[in-house]
PDB file of C-alpha atoms in Angstrom:
ATOM      1  CA  MET U 923      -0.007  -0.032   0.018  1.00  0.00           C
ATOM      2  CA  SER U 924       1.476   3.403  -0.859  1.00  0.00           C
ATOM      3  CA  GLN U 925       1.813   6.032   1.816  1.00  0.00           C
ATOM      4  CA  ARG U 926      -1.108   8.237   0.639  1.00  0.00           C
ATOM      5  CA  PRO U 927      -3.819   5.514   0.926  1.00  0.00           C
ATOM      6  CA  LEU U 928      -2.275   4.382   4.170  1.00  0.00           C
ATOM      7  CA  ARG U 929      -2.447   7.931   5.629  1.00  0.00           C
ATOM      8  CA  THR U 930      -5.976   8.287   4.423  1.00  0.00           C
ATOM      9  CA  ALA U 931      -6.991   4.988   6.076  1.00  0.00           C
ATOM     10  CA  ILE U 932      -5.345   5.897   9.310  1.00  0.00           C
ATOM     11  CA  THR U 933      -7.101   9.360   9.253  1.00  0.00           C
ATOM     12  CA  LEU U 934     -10.454   7.749   8.666  1.00  0.00           C
ATOM     13  CA  VAL U 935      -9.949   5.178  11.370  1.00  0.00           C
ATOM     14  CA  THR U 936      -8.832   7.930  13.845  1.00  0.00           C
ATOM     15  CA  ALA U 937     -11.852  10.121  12.951  1.00  0.00           C
ATOM     16  CA  ALA U 938     -14.064   7.066  13.483  1.00  0.00           C
ATOM     17  CA  ALA U 939     -12.546   6.370  16.825  1.00  0.00           C
ATOM     18  CA  ALA U 940     -12.942  10.051  17.757  1.00  0.00           C
ATOM     19  CA  SER U 941     -16.518   9.941  16.731  1.00  0.00           C
ATOM     20  CA  LEU U 942     -17.120   6.910  18.878  1.00  0.00           C
ATOM     21  CA  ALA U 943     -15.441   8.646  21.907  1.00  0.00           C
ATOM     22  CA  LEU U 944     -17.332  11.868  21.451  1.00  0.00           C
ATOM     23  CA  ALA U 945     -20.698  10.064  21.029  1.00  0.00           C
ATOM     24  CA  ALA U 946     -20.216   8.123  24.278  1.00  0.00           C
ATOM     25  CA  VAL U 947     -22.281   9.098  27.241  1.00  0.00           C
ATOM     26  CA  PRO U 948     -20.509   8.968  30.628  1.00  0.00           C
ATOM     27  CA  ALA U 949     -21.572   5.978  32.608  1.00  0.00           C
ATOM     28  CA  PRO U 950     -22.681   6.249  36.222  1.00  0.00           C
ATOM     29  CA  ALA U 951     -19.842   5.440  38.684  1.00  0.00           C
ATOM     30  CA  ALA U 952     -17.550   4.776  35.663  1.00  0.00           C
ATOM     31  CA  SER U 953     -15.083   6.566  33.434  1.00  0.00           C
ATOM     32  CA  GLY U 954     -16.437   8.967  30.872  1.00  0.00           C
ATOM     33  CA  PRO U 955     -15.453   9.453  27.178  1.00  0.00           C
ATOM     34  CA  VAL U 956     -11.924  10.067  25.947  1.00  0.00           C
ATOM     35  CA  ASP U 957     -10.929  13.717  25.760  1.00  0.00           C
ATOM     36  CA  PRO U 958     -10.389  14.419  22.034  1.00  0.00           C
ATOM     37  CA  ALA U 959      -7.549  16.786  22.994  1.00  0.00           C
ATOM     38  CA  ASP U 960      -5.633  13.901  24.525  1.00  0.00           C
ATOM     39  CA  ARG U 961      -3.650  12.762  21.437  1.00  0.00           C
ATOM     40  CA  LYS U 962      -2.155   9.649  23.017  1.00  0.00           C
ATOM     41  CA  ALA U 963      -5.598   8.438  24.259  1.00  0.00           C
ATOM     42  CA  MET U 964      -7.089   9.080  20.730  1.00  0.00           C
ATOM     43  CA  ARG U 965      -4.166   7.273  19.099  1.00  0.00           C
ATOM     44  CA  ASP U 966      -4.512   4.430  21.483  1.00  0.00           C
ATOM     45  CA  LEU U 967      -8.258   4.198  20.774  1.00  0.00           C
ATOM     46  CA  ALA U 968      -7.636   4.236  17.071  1.00  0.00           C
ATOM     47  CA  THR U 969      -5.048   1.508  17.435  1.00  0.00           C
ATOM     48  CA  ALA U 970      -7.553  -0.651  19.325  1.00  0.00           C
ATOM     49  CA  TYR U 971     -10.082  -0.013  16.601  1.00  0.00           C
ATOM     50  CA  MET U 972      -7.681  -0.988  13.810  1.00  0.00           C
ATOM     51  CA  ALA U 973      -6.327  -3.977  15.707  1.00  0.00           C
ATOM     52  CA  SER U 974      -9.813  -5.406  16.417  1.00  0.00           C
ATOM     53  CA  PHE U 975     -11.060  -4.844  12.864  1.00  0.00           C
ATOM     54  CA  LYS U 976     -10.038  -8.395  11.776  1.00  0.00           C
ATOM     55  CA  TYR U 977     -12.080  -9.914  14.546  1.00  0.00           C
ATOM     56  CA  LEU U 978     -15.264  -8.771  12.878  1.00  0.00           C
ATOM     57  CA  ASP U 979     -14.803 -12.303  11.416  1.00  0.00           C
ATOM     58  CA  GLU U 980     -15.264 -14.720  14.418  1.00  0.00           C
ATOM     59  CA  LYS U 981     -13.024 -17.259  12.667  1.00  0.00           C
ATOM     60  CA  ALA U 982     -10.161 -14.890  12.921  1.00  0.00           C
ATOM     61  CA  ALA U 983     -10.713 -14.567  16.666  1.00  0.00           C
ATOM     62  CA  LEU U 984     -10.765 -18.344  17.067  1.00  0.00           C
ATOM     63  CA  ALA U 985      -7.520 -18.634  14.900  1.00  0.00           C
ATOM     64  CA  ASP U 986      -5.761 -16.226  17.085  1.00  0.00           C
ATOM     65  CA  GLY U 987      -6.423 -18.194  20.277  1.00  0.00           C
ATOM     66  CA  TYR U 988      -9.576 -16.513  21.630  1.00  0.00           C
ATOM     67  CA  VAL U 989     -11.740 -19.152  23.343  1.00  0.00           C
ATOM     68  CA  PRO U 990     -15.473 -18.651  23.577  1.00  0.00           C
ATOM     69  CA  HIS U 991     -17.194 -18.608  26.965  1.00  0.00           C
ATOM     70  CA  GLN U 992     -20.493 -17.827  28.379  1.00  0.00           C
ATOM     71  CA  CYS U 993     -22.859 -14.942  27.620  1.00  0.00           C
ATOM     72  CA  SER U 994     -22.758 -12.506  30.536  1.00  0.00           C
ATOM     73  CA  THR U 995     -25.838 -10.646  31.676  1.00  0.00           C
ATOM     74  CA  ASP U 996     -26.133  -8.175  34.539  1.00  0.00           C
ATOM     75  CA  PRO U 997     -28.472  -9.575  37.217  1.00  0.00           C
ATOM     76  CA  ALA U 998     -29.448  -5.997  38.174  1.00  0.00           C
ATOM     77  CA  GLY U 999     -30.736  -5.426  34.635  1.00  0.00           C
ATOM     78  CA  HIS U1000     -28.197  -2.934  33.213  1.00  0.00           C
ATOM     79  CA  GLY U1001     -27.563  -5.018  30.025  1.00  0.00           C
ATOM     80  CA  SER U1002     -25.099  -7.617  28.955  1.00  0.00           C
ATOM     81  CA  MET U1003     -21.566  -8.060  27.775  1.00  0.00           C
ATOM     82  CA  GLY U1004     -22.330 -10.842  25.320  1.00  0.00           C
ATOM     83  CA  TYR U1005     -20.018 -13.774  24.789  1.00  0.00           C
ATOM     84  CA  HIS U1006     -16.482 -13.396  26.083  1.00  0.00           C
ATOM     85  CA  TYR U1007     -13.781 -14.787  23.983  1.00  0.00           C
ATOM     86  CA  PHE U1008     -10.704 -14.934  26.217  1.00  0.00           C
ATOM     87  CA  ASN U1009      -7.062 -15.189  25.106  1.00  0.00           C
ATOM     88  CA  GLU U1010      -5.228 -15.972  28.304  1.00  0.00           C
ATOM     89  CA  SER U1011      -1.827 -15.318  26.655  1.00  0.00           C
ATOM     90  CA  ARG U1012      -2.906 -11.614  26.563  1.00  0.00           C
ATOM     91  CA  TYR U1013      -3.804 -11.365  30.233  1.00  0.00           C
ATOM     92  CA  GLY U1014      -1.755  -8.446  31.561  1.00  0.00           C
ATOM     93  CA  SER U1015      -1.575  -6.596  28.261  1.00  0.00           C
ATOM     94  CA  LEU U1016      -1.981  -2.871  28.356  1.00  0.00           C
ATOM     95  CA  ASP U1017      -1.181  -2.666  24.617  1.00  0.00           C
ATOM     96  CA  PRO U1018      -4.178  -1.028  22.766  1.00  0.00           C
ATOM     97  CA  ALA U1019      -3.494  -3.552  19.933  1.00  0.00           C
ATOM     98  CA  LYS U1020      -3.695  -6.628  22.127  1.00  0.00           C
ATOM     99  CA  PRO U1021      -6.989  -6.994  24.052  1.00  0.00           C
ATOM    100  CA  ALA U1022      -7.363 -10.111  26.255  1.00  0.00           C
ATOM    101  CA  ALA U1023     -10.886 -10.567  25.423  1.00  0.00           C
ATOM    102  CA  LEU U1024     -13.357  -9.967  22.589  1.00  0.00           C
ATOM    103  CA  LEU U1025     -17.083  -9.413  23.218  1.00  0.00           C
ATOM    104  CA  PHE U1026     -19.442 -11.001  20.723  1.00  0.00           C
ATOM    105  CA  GLU U1027     -23.265 -11.055  20.377  1.00  0.00           C
ATOM    106  CA  ASP U1028     -25.539 -13.282  18.406  1.00  0.00           C
ATOM    107  CA  GLY U1029     -26.114 -11.995  14.850  1.00  0.00           C
ATOM    108  CA  LYS U1030     -28.058 -13.010  11.777  1.00  0.00           C
ATOM    109  CA  ASN U1031     -27.959 -16.634  10.377  1.00  0.00           C
ATOM    110  CA  GLY U1032     -26.342 -18.015  13.632  1.00  0.00           C
ATOM    111  CA  ARG U1033     -23.154 -15.957  13.214  1.00  0.00           C
ATOM    112  CA  ARG U1034     -21.765 -13.870  15.963  1.00  0.00           C
ATOM    113  CA  ARG U1035     -20.904 -10.214  15.688  1.00  0.00           C
ATOM    114  CA  LEU U1036     -18.061  -8.386  17.395  1.00  0.00           C
ATOM    115  CA  ALA U1037     -19.426  -5.712  19.840  1.00  0.00           C
ATOM    116  CA  GLY U1038     -16.519  -4.778  21.966  1.00  0.00           C
ATOM    117  CA  VAL U1039     -13.034  -5.543  23.321  1.00  0.00           C
ATOM    118  CA  GLU U1040     -11.723  -5.910  26.877  1.00  0.00           C
ATOM    119  CA  TRP U1041      -8.350  -5.727  28.636  1.00  0.00           C
ATOM    120  CA  ILE U1042      -7.726  -8.058  31.642  1.00  0.00           C
ATOM    121  CA  VAL U1043      -4.977  -7.649  34.177  1.00  0.00           C
ATOM    122  CA  VAL U1044      -4.405 -10.475  36.829  1.00  0.00           C
ATOM    123  CA  ASP U1045      -4.410  -9.065  40.425  1.00  0.00           C
ATOM    124  CA  ALA U1046      -0.846  -9.160  41.662  1.00  0.00           C
ATOM    125  CA  ASP U1047      -1.656 -10.504  45.170  1.00  0.00           C
ATOM    126  CA  GLN U1048      -4.913 -12.274  44.446  1.00  0.00           C
ATOM    127  CA  ASN U1049      -6.539 -10.418  47.311  1.00  0.00           C
ATOM    128  CA  LEU U1050     -10.020  -8.870  46.697  1.00  0.00           C
ATOM    129  CA  LYS U1051      -9.361  -6.363  49.615  1.00  0.00           C
ATOM    130  CA  THR U1052      -6.319  -4.647  48.082  1.00  0.00           C
ATOM    131  CA  LYS U1053      -6.472  -2.470  44.973  1.00  0.00           C
ATOM    132  CA  GLN U1054      -4.092  -1.597  42.184  1.00  0.00           C
ATOM    133  CA  ARG U1055      -4.394   1.499  40.115  1.00  0.00           C
ATOM    134  CA  LEU U1056      -4.812   0.581  36.430  1.00  0.00           C
ATOM    135  CA  SER U1057      -5.953   2.698  33.569  1.00  0.00           C
ATOM    136  CA  MET U1058      -5.784   3.100  29.775  1.00  0.00           C
ATOM    137  CA  PHE U1059      -7.117   5.502  27.104  1.00  0.00           C
ATOM    138  CA  GLY U1060      -6.452   8.790  28.927  1.00  0.00           C
ATOM    139  CA  GLY U1061      -7.204   7.566  32.482  1.00  0.00           C
ATOM    140  CA  GLN U1062     -10.080   5.137  31.949  1.00  0.00           C
ATOM    141  CA  LYS U1063      -9.983   3.160  35.228  1.00  0.00           C
ATOM    142  CA  PHE U1064     -10.169  -0.717  35.202  1.00  0.00           C
ATOM    143  CA  ASP U1065     -13.039  -2.306  37.221  1.00  0.00           C
ATOM    144  CA  GLY U1066     -11.917  -4.649  39.988  1.00  0.00           C
ATOM    145  CA  PRO U1067     -10.437  -6.458  41.620  1.00  0.00           C
ATOM    146  CA  MET U1068     -13.050  -9.204  41.002  1.00  0.00           C
ATOM    147  CA  PRO U1069     -13.180 -13.063  41.012  1.00  0.00           C
ATOM    148  CA  GLY U1070     -12.621 -15.059  37.868  1.00  0.00           C
ATOM    149  CA  HIS U1071     -15.608 -15.693  35.556  1.00  0.00           C
ATOM    150  CA  TYR U1072     -14.741 -19.258  34.678  1.00  0.00           C
ATOM    151  CA  PRO U1073     -12.994 -22.195  36.516  1.00  0.00           C
ATOM    152  CA  GLY U1074      -9.308 -21.372  36.898  1.00  0.00           C
ATOM    153  CA  MET U1075      -9.563 -17.600  35.961  1.00  0.00           C
ATOM    154  CA  PRO U1076      -7.667 -15.643  38.594  1.00  0.00           C
ATOM    155  CA  ILE U1077      -8.869 -12.562  40.476  1.00  0.00           C
ATOM    156  CA  HIS U1078      -8.388  -9.701  38.023  1.00  0.00           C
ATOM    157  CA  TYR U1079      -9.154  -6.201  36.807  1.00  0.00           C
ATOM    158  CA  ASP U1080     -10.877  -5.493  33.429  1.00  0.00           C
ATOM    159  CA  LEU U1081     -11.701  -2.578  31.152  1.00  0.00           C
ATOM    160  CA  HIS U1082     -14.489  -2.795  28.397  1.00  0.00           C
ATOM    161  CA  VAL U1083     -14.515  -0.793  25.282  1.00  0.00           C
ATOM    162  CA  TRP U1084     -17.574  -0.861  23.029  1.00  0.00           C
ATOM    163  CA  LEU U1085     -15.827  -0.130  19.767  1.00  0.00           C
ATOM    164  CA  TRP U1086     -18.141  -2.013  17.492  1.00  0.00           C
ATOM    165  CA  LYS U1087     -21.592  -1.530  19.099  1.00  0.00           C
ATOM    166  CA  HIS U1088     -22.872   1.760  20.543  1.00  0.00           C
ATOM    167  CA  ASN U1089     -23.370   1.646  24.193  1.00  0.00           C
ATOM    168  CA  PRO U1090     -25.823   4.334  25.385  1.00  0.00           C
ATOM    169  CA  SER U1091     -24.424   3.800  28.969  1.00  0.00           C
ATOM    170  CA  GLY U1092     -20.999   4.866  27.825  1.00  0.00           C
ATOM    171  CA  LEU U1093     -18.096   3.680  25.718  1.00  0.00           C
ATOM    172  CA  PHE U1094     -16.279   2.187  28.742  1.00  0.00           C
ATOM    173  CA  ASN U1095     -19.316   0.982  30.745  1.00  0.00           C
ATOM    174  CA  ARG U1096     -19.226  -2.705  31.703  1.00  0.00           C
ATOM    175  CA  TRP U1097     -22.725  -3.381  30.632  1.00  0.00           C
ATOM    176  CA  ASN U1098     -24.347  -2.574  27.332  1.00  0.00           C
ATOM    177  CA  PRO U1099     -28.172  -2.446  27.373  1.00  0.00           C
ATOM    178  CA  ARG U1100     -28.336  -3.000  23.630  1.00  0.00           C
ATOM    179  CA  VAL U1101     -26.538  -6.416  23.918  1.00  0.00           C
ATOM    180  CA  LYS U1102     -28.790  -9.414  24.737  1.00  0.00           C
ATOM    181  CA  CYS U1103     -27.980 -12.934  25.926  1.00  0.00           C
ATOM    182  CA  PRO U1104     -30.172 -15.848  24.679  1.00  0.00           C
ATOM    183  CA  ALA U1105     -32.269 -17.836  27.080  1.00  0.00           C
ATOM    184  CA  ALA U1106     -30.794 -21.038  25.659  1.00  0.00           C
ATOM    185  CA  PRO U1107     -27.575 -22.020  23.725  1.00  0.00           C
ATOM    186  CA  THR U1108     -27.750 -20.887  20.079  1.00  0.00           C
ATOM    187  CA  HIS U1109     -24.150 -21.411  18.934  1.00  0.00           C
ATOM    188  CA  SER U1110     -21.541 -24.073  19.033  1.00  0.00           C
ATOM    189  CA  GLY U1111     -18.401 -23.359  21.143  1.00  0.00           C
ATOM    190  CA  SER U1112     -16.984 -24.188  24.543  1.00  0.00           C
ATOM    191  CA  SER U1113     -20.165 -22.675  26.138  1.00  0.00           C
ATOM    192  CA  GLY U1114     -23.363 -21.181  25.025  1.00  0.00           C
ATOM    193  CA  LYS U1115     -24.787 -20.797  28.593  1.00  0.00           C
ATOM    194  CA  THR U1116     -25.948 -17.544  29.972  1.00  0.00           C
ATOM    195  CA  HIS U1117     -23.665 -16.211  32.778  1.00  0.00           C
ATOM    196  CA  SER U1118     -24.802 -13.431  35.173  1.00  0.00           C
ATOM    197  CA  THR U1119     -22.058 -13.140  37.765  1.00  0.00           C
ATOM    198  CA  HIS U1120     -19.491 -11.033  35.738  1.00  0.00           C
TER     199      HIS U1120
END
């Protein structure tokens, strides 16, 4: 690709990421949208957007070692996260290009659609009573510490970013009211069950 189309593509992706950040509504008790004047945060958001583009195809996620798990719904009724596809080799990554989890939802024809991405950092002392300070994207704070969401998953922190599906509760809110989990399994994979303790 020559430099001019590459620069145009990067500009378009950056503009799209900026548009997503500006359209986000701050979530209650959670971090708000990225400040467009924060160039590093905007660059990191654009990097995450570009890096996750290939995972619009679920097969690419599976090929890169992301393992499907349960669909997560908030028992308090604030929405869902969809199906987590975890890649344990990326736990601890604070690289915007290397999320540790992808968030999918059921789409048409039995296919799953990418809705968001997530970074996961294992808690250093595995103690729910102590707290680390972790953030990305211009100070967006990680949630946690919290217990694992599947057998063997350690106590951890996580940060959700709804890059591929608008979240009216905020770009960085854990729950998306526009994402739904099915009442029964609808897709093959390691788990199609609904999970509500995330």
